[in-house]
mmCIF file of C-alpha atoms in Angstrom:
data_model
loop_
_atom_site.group_PDB
_atom_site.id
_atom_site.type_symbol
_atom_site.label_atom_id
_atom_site.label_comp_id
_atom_site.label_asym_id
_atom_site.label_seq_id
_atom_site.Cartn_x
_atom_site.Cartn_y
_atom_site.Cartn_z
ATOM 1 C CA GLN A 1 47.177 17.539 124.800
ATOM 2 C CA VAL A 2 47.759 16.907 121.122
ATOM 3 C CA GLN A 3 48.354 19.552 118.559
ATOM 4 C CA LEU A 4 47.795 18.797 114.877
ATOM 5 C CA VAL A 5 48.829 21.160 112.025
ATOM 6 C CA GLU A 6 47.734 20.410 108.500
ATOM 7 C CA SER A 7 49.541 21.687 105.377
ATOM 8 C CA GLY A 8 49.562 21.149 101.575
ATOM 9 C CA GLY A 9 46.204 22.374 100.537
ATOM 10 C CA GLY A 10 45.621 24.517 97.569
ATOM 11 C CA LEU A 11 44.211 24.935 94.176
ATOM 12 C CA VAL A 12 44.486 22.079 91.638
ATOM 13 C CA GLN A 13 42.907 21.267 88.267
ATOM 14 C CA ALA A 14 40.615 18.413 88.003
ATOM 15 C CA GLY A 15 42.543 15.278 87.364
ATOM 16 C CA GLY A 16 45.533 16.610 89.134
ATOM 17 C CA SER A 17 47.269 15.426 92.480
ATOM 18 C CA LEU A 18 47.839 17.099 95.872
ATOM 19 C CA ARG A 19 49.509 15.858 99.098
ATOM 20 C CA LEU A 20 48.404 16.828 102.430
ATOM 21 C CA SER A 21 50.527 16.621 105.542
ATOM 22 C CA CYS A 22 49.527 16.480 109.273
ATOM 23 C CA ALA A 23 52.125 17.112 111.791
ATOM 24 C CA ALA A 24 51.380 15.913 115.347
ATOM 25 C CA SER A 25 53.031 17.286 118.636
ATOM 26 C CA GLY A 26 52.385 17.081 122.197
ATOM 27 C CA SER A 27 51.065 13.951 124.106
ATOM 28 C CA ILE A 28 51.066 11.741 121.183
ATOM 29 C CA PHE A 29 52.086 8.427 122.878
ATOM 30 C CA SER A 30 48.730 7.093 123.271
ATOM 31 C CA ILE A 31 47.188 7.939 119.902
ATOM 32 C CA ASN A 32 45.617 4.768 118.401
ATOM 33 C CA ALA A 33 44.718 6.105 114.822
ATOM 34 C CA MET A 34 45.053 9.140 112.658
ATOM 35 C CA SER A 35 42.460 10.098 110.173
ATOM 36 C CA TRP A 36 41.542 12.572 107.458
ATOM 37 C CA TYR A 37 38.092 14.201 107.171
ATOM 38 C CA ARG A 38 36.699 16.822 104.930
ATOM 39 C CA GLN A 39 33.788 19.247 105.017
ATOM 40 C CA VAL A 40 32.010 21.452 102.603
ATOM 41 C CA PRO A 41 29.504 24.275 103.511
ATOM 42 C CA GLY A 42 26.099 23.059 104.263
ATOM 43 C CA LYS A 43 27.159 19.444 104.787
ATOM 44 C CA GLN A 44 28.300 17.180 107.642
ATOM 45 C CA ARG A 45 32.015 16.676 108.173
ATOM 46 C CA GLU A 46 32.814 13.363 106.250
ATOM 47 C CA TRP A 47 35.338 10.751 107.008
ATOM 48 C CA VAL A 48 37.804 10.152 104.252
ATOM 49 C CA ALA A 49 40.657 7.729 105.509
ATOM 50 C CA THR A 50 42.294 6.224 108.534
ATOM 51 C CA VAL A 51 45.607 4.673 109.323
ATOM 52 C CA THR A 52 45.992 2.824 112.649
ATOM 53 C CA SER A 53 48.936 2.612 114.924
ATOM 54 C CA GLY A 54 49.540 -0.878 113.533
ATOM 55 C CA GLY A 55 49.523 0.458 110.014
ATOM 56 C CA SER A 56 46.250 -0.705 108.620
ATOM 57 C CA THR A 57 44.370 1.724 106.309
ATOM 58 C CA ASN A 58 40.729 2.162 105.548
ATOM 59 C CA TYR A 59 38.965 4.539 102.950
ATOM 60 C CA ALA A 60 35.648 5.913 102.258
ATOM 61 C CA ASP A 61 34.161 4.530 99.093
ATOM 62 C CA SER A 62 34.193 7.965 97.486
ATOM 63 C CA VAL A 63 38.038 8.135 97.637
ATOM 64 C CA LYS A 64 39.005 4.559 97.363
ATOM 65 C CA GLY A 65 41.488 3.872 94.476
ATOM 66 C CA ARG A 66 42.335 7.722 94.305
ATOM 67 C CA PHE A 67 43.544 8.541 97.780
ATOM 68 C CA THR A 68 46.292 7.050 99.889
ATOM 69 C CA ILE A 69 46.834 7.551 103.590
ATOM 70 C CA SER A 70 50.395 7.079 105.063
ATOM 71 C CA ARG A 71 52.431 7.831 108.106
ATOM 72 C CA ASP A 72 56.025 8.568 109.005
ATOM 73 C CA SER A 73 56.336 7.619 112.567
ATOM 74 C CA ALA A 74 59.820 9.160 112.949
ATOM 75 C CA LYS A 75 58.446 12.501 111.835
ATOM 76 C CA ASN A 76 55.156 12.108 113.624
ATOM 77 C CA THR A 77 53.389 13.099 110.368
ATOM 78 C CA VAL A 78 50.491 11.668 108.493
ATOM 79 C CA TYR A 79 50.022 12.119 104.746
ATOM 80 C CA LEU A 80 47.118 12.002 102.395
ATOM 81 C CA GLN A 81 48.171 11.553 98.776
ATOM 82 C CA MET A 82 45.179 12.514 96.577
ATOM 83 C CA ASN A 83 45.287 11.585 92.931
ATOM 84 C CA SER A 84 42.660 12.033 90.113
ATOM 85 C CA LEU A 85 41.040 14.854 91.992
ATOM 86 C CA LYS A 86 37.481 15.861 91.060
ATOM 87 C CA PRO A 87 35.613 19.119 91.754
ATOM 88 C CA GLU A 88 33.481 17.246 94.360
ATOM 89 C CA ASP A 89 36.689 16.749 96.335
ATOM 90 C CA THR A 90 36.760 20.560 97.141
ATOM 91 C CA ALA A 91 36.524 20.834 100.862
ATOM 92 C CA VAL A 92 38.297 21.761 103.978
ATOM 93 C CA TYR A 93 40.345 18.693 104.993
ATOM 94 C CA TYR A 94 40.825 18.130 108.664
ATOM 95 C CA CYS A 95 43.444 15.848 110.383
ATOM 96 C CA ALA A 96 42.119 13.898 113.425
ATOM 97 C CA ALA A 97 44.035 11.844 116.087
ATOM 98 C CA SER A 98 41.998 9.348 118.043
ATOM 99 C CA GLN A 99 42.629 7.907 121.500
ATOM 100 C CA VAL A 100 40.252 4.808 121.915
ATOM 101 C CA ARG A 101 40.957 4.361 125.651
ATOM 102 C CA SER A 102 39.699 7.819 126.580
ATOM 103 C CA GLY A 103 37.313 8.182 123.484
ATOM 104 C CA MET A 104 39.060 11.430 122.719
ATOM 105 C CA THR A 105 39.657 12.877 119.337
ATOM 106 C CA TYR A 106 41.935 15.885 118.604
ATOM 107 C CA TRP A 107 41.449 17.962 115.461
ATOM 108 C CA GLY A 108 43.562 20.258 113.433
ATOM 109 C CA LYS A 109 42.146 23.463 112.103
ATOM 110 C CA GLY A 110 42.027 22.361 108.488
ATOM 111 C CA THR A 111 43.522 22.985 105.103
ATOM 112 C CA LEU A 112 41.563 23.982 102.071
ATOM 113 C CA VAL A 113 41.624 21.933 98.883
ATOM 114 C CA THR A 114 39.967 23.469 95.759
ATOM 115 C CA VAL A 115 39.708 21.531 92.625
ATOM 116 C CA SER A 116 38.711 23.387 89.594
ATOM 117 C CA SER A 117 36.948 21.834 86.427
#
């Protein structure tokens, strides 16, 4: 199985920046894409960004132009650079690893991002 550990969350002022990291370990050979999701109390988990095994990236409209997803294959790590943060970005951010062949998705435990106004 795949283990994912997020880090880098914390408290930041509106307009500030934060960089999240997701370190993957275990059976990572067949992972097709890595994604970031976020969730706030009372709402469904929201997709934020994805980077594929080929390096292509996609973003939710709410973060496009402000967030950047990237990967370091040598370190088995995916990053989410968050700039121009807004209070509405406050959420628990989760890393997800997808395996298309099996339809399986692995999740980290999340890291809390709090943006104060």
